[in-house]
Short mmCIF file of C-alpha atoms in Angstrom, two decimals:
data_model
loop_
_atom_site.label_atom_id
_atom_site.label_comp_id
_atom_site.label_asym_id
_atom_site.label_seq_id
_atom_site.Cartn_x
_atom_site.Cartn_y
_atom_site.Cartn_z
CA MET A 211 43.77 -18.01 -23.66
CA ASP A 212 44.43 -15.11 -21.26
CA ILE A 213 44.34 -15.61 -17.49
CA HIS A 214 41.02 -13.80 -17.01
CA LYS A 215 39.28 -15.86 -19.67
CA LYS A 216 40.75 -19.07 -18.27
CA PHE A 217 39.56 -18.11 -14.78
CA LYS A 218 36.03 -17.40 -16.00
CA GLN A 219 35.85 -20.73 -17.82
CA SER A 220 37.20 -22.61 -14.80
CA PHE A 221 34.78 -20.80 -12.49
CA ALA A 222 31.85 -21.56 -14.79
CA LEU A 223 32.72 -25.26 -14.86
CA PHE A 224 33.21 -25.22 -11.07
CA ALA A 225 29.82 -23.54 -10.58
CA CYS A 226 28.14 -26.16 -12.77
CA PHE A 227 29.94 -28.93 -10.86
CA ILE A 228 28.77 -27.51 -7.54
CA SER A 229 25.22 -27.26 -8.91
CA VAL A 230 25.25 -30.89 -10.04
CA SER A 231 26.85 -32.06 -6.78
CA ALA A 232 24.26 -30.23 -4.69
CA PHE A 233 21.52 -31.75 -6.78
CA SER A 234 22.94 -35.25 -6.23
CA GLN A 235 23.36 -34.73 -2.49
CA SER A 236 19.73 -33.68 -2.12
CA GLY A 237 18.61 -37.20 -3.00
CA ASP A 238 18.26 -36.36 -6.68
CA ASN A 239 15.10 -34.40 -5.95
CA PHE A 240 14.57 -31.34 -8.12
CA LYS A 241 13.48 -28.41 -5.96
CA VAL A 242 11.27 -25.61 -7.29
CA ALA A 243 10.58 -22.38 -5.39
CA LEU A 244 7.17 -20.97 -6.39
CA ASP A 245 6.69 -17.29 -5.64
CA ALA A 246 3.12 -15.95 -5.77
CA GLY A 247 3.58 -12.24 -6.39
CA HIS A 248 2.41 -9.64 -3.85
CA GLY A 249 0.15 -10.49 -0.86
CA ALA A 250 -1.79 -8.95 2.06
CA LYS A 251 -1.28 -5.16 2.08
CA ASP A 252 0.51 -5.41 -1.26
CA TYR A 253 -2.39 -5.92 -3.68
CA GLY A 254 -0.33 -5.69 -6.85
CA ALA A 255 -2.29 -4.44 -9.86
CA ILE A 256 -6.02 -3.84 -9.45
CA LYS A 257 -8.15 -3.47 -12.57
CA ASN A 258 -11.75 -4.29 -13.52
CA ASN A 259 -12.27 -5.73 -10.00
CA PHE A 260 -9.48 -8.26 -10.61
CA VAL A 261 -6.81 -8.35 -7.88
CA GLU A 262 -3.34 -9.53 -8.86
CA LYS A 263 -2.33 -10.95 -5.48
CA ASN A 264 -5.31 -13.34 -5.46
CA ILE A 265 -4.80 -14.60 -9.02
CA SER A 266 -1.06 -15.11 -8.61
CA LEU A 267 -1.58 -17.09 -5.38
CA ALA A 268 -4.27 -19.31 -6.90
CA VAL A 269 -2.11 -20.16 -9.92
CA ALA A 270 1.02 -20.77 -7.80
CA LEU A 271 -0.89 -23.24 -5.60
CA LYS A 272 -2.22 -25.05 -8.68
CA VAL A 273 1.27 -25.28 -10.17
CA GLY A 274 2.47 -26.67 -6.85
CA LYS A 275 -0.26 -29.33 -6.82
CA LEU A 276 0.77 -30.47 -10.29
CA LEU A 277 4.47 -30.61 -9.41
CA ASP A 278 3.81 -32.45 -6.14
CA LYS A 279 2.46 -35.35 -8.21
CA GLN A 280 5.71 -35.69 -10.16
CA PRO A 281 8.49 -38.09 -9.10
CA LYS A 282 11.58 -36.61 -7.45
CA VAL A 283 10.22 -33.05 -7.35
CA ASP A 284 9.97 -30.92 -4.19
CA VAL A 285 8.03 -27.65 -4.02
CA VAL A 286 8.81 -24.68 -1.79
CA TYR A 287 6.42 -21.70 -1.57
CA THR A 288 7.44 -18.17 -0.67
CA ARG A 289 3.81 -17.79 0.43
CA ASN A 290 0.79 -20.09 0.32
CA THR A 291 -1.65 -17.74 2.03
CA ASP A 292 -2.53 -14.05 1.80
CA VAL A 293 0.51 -12.69 3.67
CA PHE A 294 3.05 -9.98 2.96
CA ILE A 295 6.57 -11.28 2.21
CA GLU A 296 9.41 -8.84 1.62
CA LEU A 297 11.15 -9.08 -1.75
CA VAL A 298 14.53 -9.98 -0.31
CA GLU A 299 12.90 -12.59 1.93
CA ARG A 300 11.30 -14.28 -1.10
CA ALA A 301 14.77 -14.77 -2.56
CA ASN A 302 16.12 -15.84 0.84
CA ILE A 303 13.46 -18.57 1.13
CA ALA A 304 14.57 -20.01 -2.22
CA ASN A 305 18.28 -19.65 -1.39
CA HIS A 306 17.99 -21.27 2.05
CA ALA A 307 16.00 -24.15 0.55
CA LYS A 308 18.77 -24.58 -2.07
CA ALA A 309 16.15 -24.55 -4.80
CA ASP A 310 17.17 -25.50 -8.34
CA LEU A 311 14.70 -23.07 -9.93
CA PHE A 312 12.81 -19.94 -8.83
CA VAL A 313 9.50 -19.08 -10.54
CA SER A 314 7.72 -15.82 -9.66
CA ILE A 315 4.09 -15.56 -10.86
CA HIS A 316 2.37 -12.23 -11.64
CA CYS A 317 -0.34 -10.47 -13.65
CA ASN A 318 0.32 -7.52 -15.94
CA SER A 319 -1.61 -4.27 -16.30
CA ASN A 320 -1.54 -1.32 -18.67
CA ASP A 321 -3.22 2.04 -19.24
CA ASN A 322 -4.06 0.70 -22.70
CA SER A 323 -7.01 -1.62 -22.03
CA GLU A 324 -6.39 -3.41 -25.35
CA ALA A 325 -2.93 -4.65 -24.34
CA SER A 326 -2.85 -8.43 -24.00
CA GLY A 327 -0.55 -11.42 -23.98
CA THR A 328 2.02 -13.18 -21.85
CA GLU A 329 5.66 -12.36 -21.24
CA THR A 330 8.38 -13.96 -19.13
CA TYR A 331 11.31 -12.05 -17.67
CA VAL A 332 14.82 -12.98 -16.63
CA MET A 333 17.23 -10.80 -14.67
CA GLY A 334 19.13 -8.32 -16.81
CA LEU A 335 20.05 -4.69 -17.25
CA THR A 336 18.19 -2.99 -20.05
CA LYS A 337 17.49 0.49 -21.39
CA LEU A 338 14.17 -0.56 -22.95
CA LYS A 339 11.59 1.71 -21.37
CA SER A 340 8.70 -0.77 -21.41
CA ASN A 341 10.76 -3.43 -19.59
CA LEU A 342 12.00 -0.91 -17.03
CA GLN A 343 8.43 0.19 -16.32
CA VAL A 344 7.34 -3.36 -15.51
CA ALA A 345 10.39 -3.84 -13.26
CA LYS A 346 9.72 -0.50 -11.57
CA SER A 347 6.15 -1.52 -10.78
CA GLU A 348 7.19 -4.87 -9.30
CA ASN A 349 10.16 -3.41 -7.37
CA GLU A 350 8.19 -0.55 -5.76
CA VAL A 351 6.70 -3.03 -3.30
CA ILE A 352 9.84 -2.51 -1.19
CA THR A 353 8.45 0.89 -0.13
CA LEU A 354 5.87 -1.06 1.92
CA GLU A 355 8.69 -2.48 4.01
CA SER A 356 9.35 -0.55 7.22
CA ASP A 357 13.15 -0.29 6.91
CA TYR A 358 13.56 -0.45 3.15
CA LYS A 359 15.92 2.56 2.92
CA LEU A 360 18.37 0.84 5.25
CA LYS A 361 17.89 -2.67 3.83
CA TYR A 362 18.16 -1.59 0.18
CA ALA A 363 20.72 1.17 0.69
CA GLY A 364 21.73 2.69 -2.63
CA TYR A 365 18.77 1.27 -4.54
CA ASP A 366 16.04 3.55 -5.87
CA PRO A 367 12.84 1.61 -6.75
CA LYS A 368 11.82 4.47 -9.03
CA SER A 369 14.96 3.91 -11.07
CA PRO A 370 15.42 0.20 -11.84
CA GLU A 371 18.69 1.06 -13.62
CA SER A 372 20.23 1.56 -10.18
CA LEU A 373 20.13 -2.20 -9.62
CA ILE A 374 23.63 -3.14 -10.74
CA GLY A 375 26.45 -5.48 -9.84
CA ILE A 376 25.32 -8.81 -11.31
CA THR A 377 27.77 -11.46 -10.11
CA LEU A 378 29.58 -13.99 -12.26
CA ILE A 379 27.41 -16.82 -10.91
CA GLN A 380 24.24 -14.94 -11.90
CA GLU A 381 25.66 -14.49 -15.40
CA GLU A 382 26.23 -18.23 -15.58
CA ASN A 383 22.60 -18.79 -14.50
CA LEU A 384 21.31 -16.51 -17.24
CA ASN A 385 21.39 -19.09 -20.03
CA GLN A 386 19.38 -21.54 -17.94
CA SER A 387 16.94 -18.80 -16.91
CA MET A 388 16.48 -17.95 -20.59
CA ALA A 389 15.89 -21.63 -21.35
CA VAL A 390 13.10 -21.84 -18.75
CA ALA A 391 11.53 -18.58 -19.91
CA SER A 392 11.59 -19.74 -23.53
CA VAL A 393 9.79 -22.98 -22.70
CA VAL A 394 7.18 -21.11 -20.61
CA GLN A 395 6.40 -18.78 -23.50
CA ASP A 396 6.36 -21.68 -25.95
CA LYS A 397 3.83 -23.54 -23.78
CA PHE A 398 1.60 -20.47 -23.54
CA LYS A 399 1.71 -20.05 -27.31
CA THR A 400 1.43 -23.65 -28.56
CA GLN A 401 -0.49 -25.29 -25.73
CA LEU A 402 -2.93 -22.50 -24.86
CA GLU A 403 -2.79 -20.46 -28.11
CA ARG A 404 -2.12 -17.36 -26.01
CA LYS A 405 -0.49 -14.31 -27.52
CA SER A 406 3.23 -14.28 -26.67
CA ARG A 407 5.02 -10.99 -26.05
CA GLY A 408 8.28 -12.89 -25.75
CA VAL A 409 11.12 -13.41 -23.30
CA LYS A 410 12.55 -10.18 -21.88
CA GLN A 411 15.22 -8.96 -19.52
CA ALA A 412 14.70 -6.40 -16.78
CA PRO A 413 16.25 -5.53 -13.37
CA PHE A 414 13.85 -7.20 -10.93
CA MET A 415 15.01 -7.10 -7.31
CA VAL A 416 13.50 -10.51 -6.49
CA LEU A 417 15.39 -12.16 -9.37
CA HIS A 418 18.61 -10.29 -8.63
CA LYS A 419 18.80 -11.76 -5.12
CA THR A 420 18.27 -15.41 -6.09
CA ALA A 421 21.22 -17.79 -6.35
CA MET A 422 19.71 -20.10 -8.97
CA PRO A 423 18.10 -19.80 -12.42
CA ALA A 424 15.03 -17.60 -11.99
CA VAL A 425 12.12 -16.28 -14.06
CA LEU A 426 9.24 -13.89 -13.49
CA ILE A 427 6.05 -14.73 -15.42
CA GLU A 428 3.48 -12.09 -16.37
CA MET A 429 0.48 -14.33 -17.16
CA GLY A 430 -1.56 -11.65 -18.95
CA PHE A 431 -3.23 -8.27 -18.51
CA ILE A 432 -5.99 -7.83 -15.95
CA SER A 433 -6.47 -4.36 -17.43
CA ASN A 434 -7.93 -6.14 -20.47
CA LYS A 435 -11.46 -7.21 -19.44
CA ASN A 436 -11.49 -10.40 -21.51
CA GLU A 437 -8.01 -11.50 -20.53
CA GLY A 438 -8.62 -10.50 -16.92
CA ALA A 439 -11.77 -12.63 -16.80
CA TYR A 440 -9.79 -15.58 -18.15
CA LEU A 441 -7.02 -15.10 -15.57
CA ASN A 442 -9.60 -14.83 -12.78
CA SER A 443 -11.48 -18.00 -13.81
CA ASP A 444 -10.86 -21.54 -12.55
CA GLU A 445 -10.58 -22.79 -16.13
CA GLY A 446 -8.02 -20.15 -17.08
CA GLN A 447 -5.97 -20.70 -13.92
CA ASN A 448 -6.00 -24.49 -14.44
CA GLU A 449 -4.76 -24.11 -18.01
CA ILE A 450 -2.07 -21.60 -17.10
CA ALA A 451 -0.89 -23.70 -14.15
CA LYS A 452 -0.63 -26.78 -16.37
CA ALA A 453 1.39 -24.86 -18.97
CA ILE A 454 3.79 -23.52 -16.31
CA ALA A 455 4.17 -26.96 -14.68
CA ASP A 456 4.82 -28.53 -18.10
CA ALA A 457 7.52 -25.94 -18.80
CA ILE A 458 9.19 -26.56 -15.42
CA MET A 459 9.23 -30.32 -15.98
CA ASN A 460 10.61 -29.87 -19.51
CA TYR A 461 13.42 -27.79 -18.03
CA LYS A 462 14.07 -30.44 -15.36
CA LYS A 463 14.26 -33.11 -18.06
CA GLU A 464 16.66 -31.00 -20.13
CA TYR A 465 19.07 -30.00 -17.36
CA PHE A 466 18.64 -32.62 -14.63
CA GLY A 467 17.27 -35.66 -16.44
CA GLY A 468 14.06 -37.56 -15.79
CA THR A 469 10.81 -37.31 -17.69
CA SER A 470 8.33 -34.65 -18.70
CA ILE A 471 5.20 -34.13 -16.61
CA GLU A 472 3.46 -37.33 -15.56
CA ASN A 473 0.19 -38.30 -13.87
CA ARG A 474 -2.79 -36.45 -15.29
CA ILE A 475 -4.74 -34.48 -12.71
CA ASP A 476 -8.42 -33.71 -13.06
CA LYS A 477 -9.98 -30.33 -12.40
CA GLU A 478 -11.27 -31.36 -8.98
CA GLU A 479 -7.75 -32.04 -7.74
CA LEU A 480 -6.61 -28.61 -8.90
CA LYS A 481 -9.17 -26.76 -6.81
CA VAL A 482 -7.63 -24.38 -4.31
CA GLU A 483 -9.25 -22.42 -1.55
CA LYS A 484 -10.23 -19.00 -2.82
CA PRO A 485 -8.64 -16.10 -0.92
CA ARG A 486 -11.12 -14.24 1.26
CA GLU A 487 -12.86 -11.38 -0.51
CA VAL A 488 -10.73 -8.28 -0.14
CA VAL A 489 -11.94 -4.72 0.11
CA VAL A 490 -10.10 -2.94 -2.65
CA PRO A 491 -8.61 0.18 -1.07
CA VAL A 492 -9.14 3.59 -2.58
CA LYS A 493 -5.69 4.43 -3.80
CA PRO A 494 -3.95 5.66 -6.92
CA ASP A 495 -4.04 3.23 -9.83
CA THR A 496 -1.41 0.58 -9.27
CA SER A 497 -1.46 -0.63 -12.83
CA LYS A 498 1.80 -1.53 -14.46
CA THR A 499 2.39 0.75 -17.38
CA VAL A 500 4.08 -0.35 -20.55
CA ALA A 501 5.27 2.38 -22.87
CA THR A 502 4.75 0.57 -26.13
CA LYS A 503 1.49 -0.58 -27.66
CA THR A 504 1.43 -4.04 -29.07
CA PRO A 505 -1.09 -4.34 -31.89
CA GLU A 506 -3.33 -7.38 -31.92
CA THR A 507 -2.36 -9.83 -34.61
CA LYS A 508 -4.32 -12.68 -36.08
CA LYS A 509 -2.98 -16.07 -35.05
CA PRO A 510 -1.36 -17.83 -37.99
CA GLU A 511 -2.78 -21.17 -38.97
CA VAL A 512 -0.41 -23.83 -37.71
CA LYS A 513 -0.06 -26.97 -39.77
CA LYS A 514 0.44 -30.19 -37.87
CA PRO A 515 3.71 -31.86 -38.84
CA GLU A 516 3.89 -35.35 -40.23
CA VAL A 517 4.48 -38.11 -37.72
CA LYS A 518 8.20 -38.21 -38.58
CA THR A 519 10.62 -36.04 -40.47
CA GLU A 520 14.15 -36.53 -41.59
CA THR A 521 16.62 -35.42 -38.96
CA LYS A 522 20.26 -34.53 -39.12
CA PRO A 523 22.57 -36.49 -36.80
CA GLU A 524 22.63 -34.89 -33.37
CA ALA A 525 26.33 -35.44 -32.82
CA ASP A 526 29.39 -37.14 -34.12
CA SER A 527 29.83 -40.71 -33.00
CA LYS A 528 32.45 -39.67 -30.44
CA GLY A 529 32.41 -37.41 -27.41
CA VAL A 530 30.20 -34.49 -26.46
CA THR A 531 28.72 -32.01 -28.94
CA PHE A 532 27.09 -28.68 -28.10
CA LYS A 533 24.42 -27.06 -30.27
CA VAL A 534 22.30 -23.93 -30.01
CA GLN A 535 18.53 -24.43 -30.00
CA ILE A 536 17.14 -21.33 -31.68
CA SER A 537 13.44 -22.13 -31.91
CA ALA A 538 10.69 -24.73 -31.73
CA SER A 539 7.66 -24.62 -33.98
CA GLY A 540 4.73 -26.65 -35.22
CA THR A 541 5.69 -25.65 -38.76
CA LYS A 542 8.39 -27.37 -40.81
CA LEU A 543 10.74 -24.92 -42.54
CA ASP A 544 13.34 -25.40 -45.25
CA LEU A 545 16.81 -25.20 -43.70
CA THR A 546 17.86 -22.22 -45.81
CA PRO A 547 19.60 -19.18 -44.22
CA SER A 548 16.78 -16.88 -45.39
CA ASN A 549 14.36 -18.72 -43.08
CA PHE A 550 16.68 -18.25 -40.09
CA LYS A 551 17.76 -14.61 -40.31
CA GLY A 552 20.87 -15.50 -42.31
CA LEU A 553 22.21 -18.26 -40.07
CA ASN A 554 24.03 -21.07 -41.90
CA GLY A 555 24.25 -24.62 -40.64
CA VAL A 556 20.79 -24.98 -39.10
CA SER A 557 19.55 -28.53 -38.37
CA VAL A 558 16.15 -29.84 -37.26
CA VAL A 559 14.66 -32.72 -35.29
CA SER A 560 11.02 -33.56 -34.66
CA GLU A 561 9.72 -34.27 -31.18
CA GLY A 562 6.01 -34.94 -30.89
CA ASN A 563 4.21 -32.12 -32.66
CA LEU A 564 7.20 -29.80 -32.62
CA TYR A 565 10.13 -29.16 -34.94
CA LYS A 566 13.21 -28.06 -33.01
CA TYR A 567 15.71 -25.98 -34.96
CA MET A 568 19.37 -25.89 -33.93
CA TYR A 569 22.33 -23.82 -35.04
CA GLY A 570 26.00 -24.79 -35.05
CA SER A 571 27.78 -27.82 -33.67
CA SER A 572 30.97 -27.91 -31.58
CA ASP A 573 32.72 -30.11 -29.07
CA ASN A 574 34.15 -26.99 -27.39
CA TYR A 575 32.02 -25.18 -24.79
CA ASP A 576 33.61 -21.77 -25.48
CA THR A 577 32.97 -22.13 -29.22
CA ALA A 578 29.38 -23.16 -28.49
CA LYS A 579 28.92 -20.02 -26.36
CA GLN A 580 30.23 -17.93 -29.28
CA GLN A 581 27.68 -19.63 -31.56
CA LEU A 582 24.99 -18.85 -28.98
CA ALA A 583 26.05 -15.19 -29.06
CA GLU A 584 25.91 -15.24 -32.88
CA ALA A 585 22.36 -16.63 -32.83
CA LYS A 586 21.23 -13.99 -30.33
CA ALA A 587 22.88 -11.24 -32.38
CA LYS A 588 20.79 -12.39 -35.35
CA GLY A 589 17.62 -11.90 -33.31
CA PHE A 590 17.12 -15.32 -31.69
CA THR A 591 17.14 -13.78 -28.22
CA THR A 592 15.67 -16.85 -26.49
CA ALA A 593 18.23 -19.31 -27.91
CA TYR A 594 20.03 -21.60 -25.47
CA LEU A 595 22.64 -24.37 -25.44
CA ILE A 596 21.89 -28.10 -25.58
CA ALA A 597 24.29 -31.05 -25.56
CA PHE A 598 24.63 -34.55 -27.02
CA LYS A 599 26.90 -37.48 -26.26
CA ASN A 600 27.40 -40.24 -28.82
CA GLY A 601 24.34 -39.01 -30.67
CA LYS A 602 22.12 -39.02 -27.55
CA LYS A 603 20.81 -35.86 -25.89
CA ILE A 604 22.19 -35.24 -22.39
CA THR A 605 21.85 -32.44 -19.85
CA LEU A 606 24.21 -29.47 -20.01
CA GLN A 607 25.48 -30.34 -16.54
CA GLU A 608 26.47 -33.83 -17.69
CA ALA A 609 28.26 -32.38 -20.70
CA LEU A 610 30.22 -29.88 -18.58
CA LYS A 611 31.21 -32.57 -16.07
#
């Protein structure tokens, strides 16, 4: 092993240790920073009389109400009223609070009024035009800040590619960010039967500045009248908030232990005060443009799995084993390479109504990361690492300790 590689591995383990230590010192409370996109003079996208800043705030407050009911969970808001918060300050709020997870909530928009579906972003550099356009739209809010040229010296909001210099710690957070994003999209798809546009990477300023795993959720298109009406409704916001809260609690269970979401909350408890009616300013269309059209597809009929299915052992009887979770589905598939884009050695377990498919098995973290890279190269871009000890699933932090 060369010195550079050894340093990176040692630094990664040290970063994980620090993360776990900080979590323990905070009284074992899992802290979530909820970021309602836009606010006040920054309206976000405006289409069909739907205003992004109002919808994102309503959903963020509902997610917060759900999380507040969970044991050992603290919620921090970047804003809980209709105020303007600078992008860098949103990240600073999360960093100063030492949050374990940052979740930014937004609505999408497109010149194509037929575009629909949800997508969740993590920080990353990309040349994909559609992703860059979404990042450009979200990042341009910095031009509303009085001293943005001084504060963001060297960064051009019209060219998201200029956002460079991801640190080693942010690279180490990427796998966890991908894990959160994957669960969010899975909840939208399986729980709400919403169309999923997938997990994507793009250079968002607000994600770049955070010091913890972070995701940016585009809940749907307000440029689509039907989807916009759903996003603007109490029922739609309640459902979306529940799906996001479920995903956050699943992530907490996976990486920090504990249980999935508890304590059912009725619709009355999820009511939030509606933002005051805003006068939509006459201004150029602020819609977020996406270069590619996504054709509508008919939802496949999903068969419910049997109560139990045969499972392969999750680990050897000794020590820690890492595996790569490549997908979760309500459909049971034969474990043949042709069903998994040519990957050999895929195993499956059933949890509730889901089949979870995993690739590879190693007691070495570096080997497991190579297997993760192999799975992503095959097209499983939302794959992430999981760990087992003596046949029992444990958090990745525990495994690395």
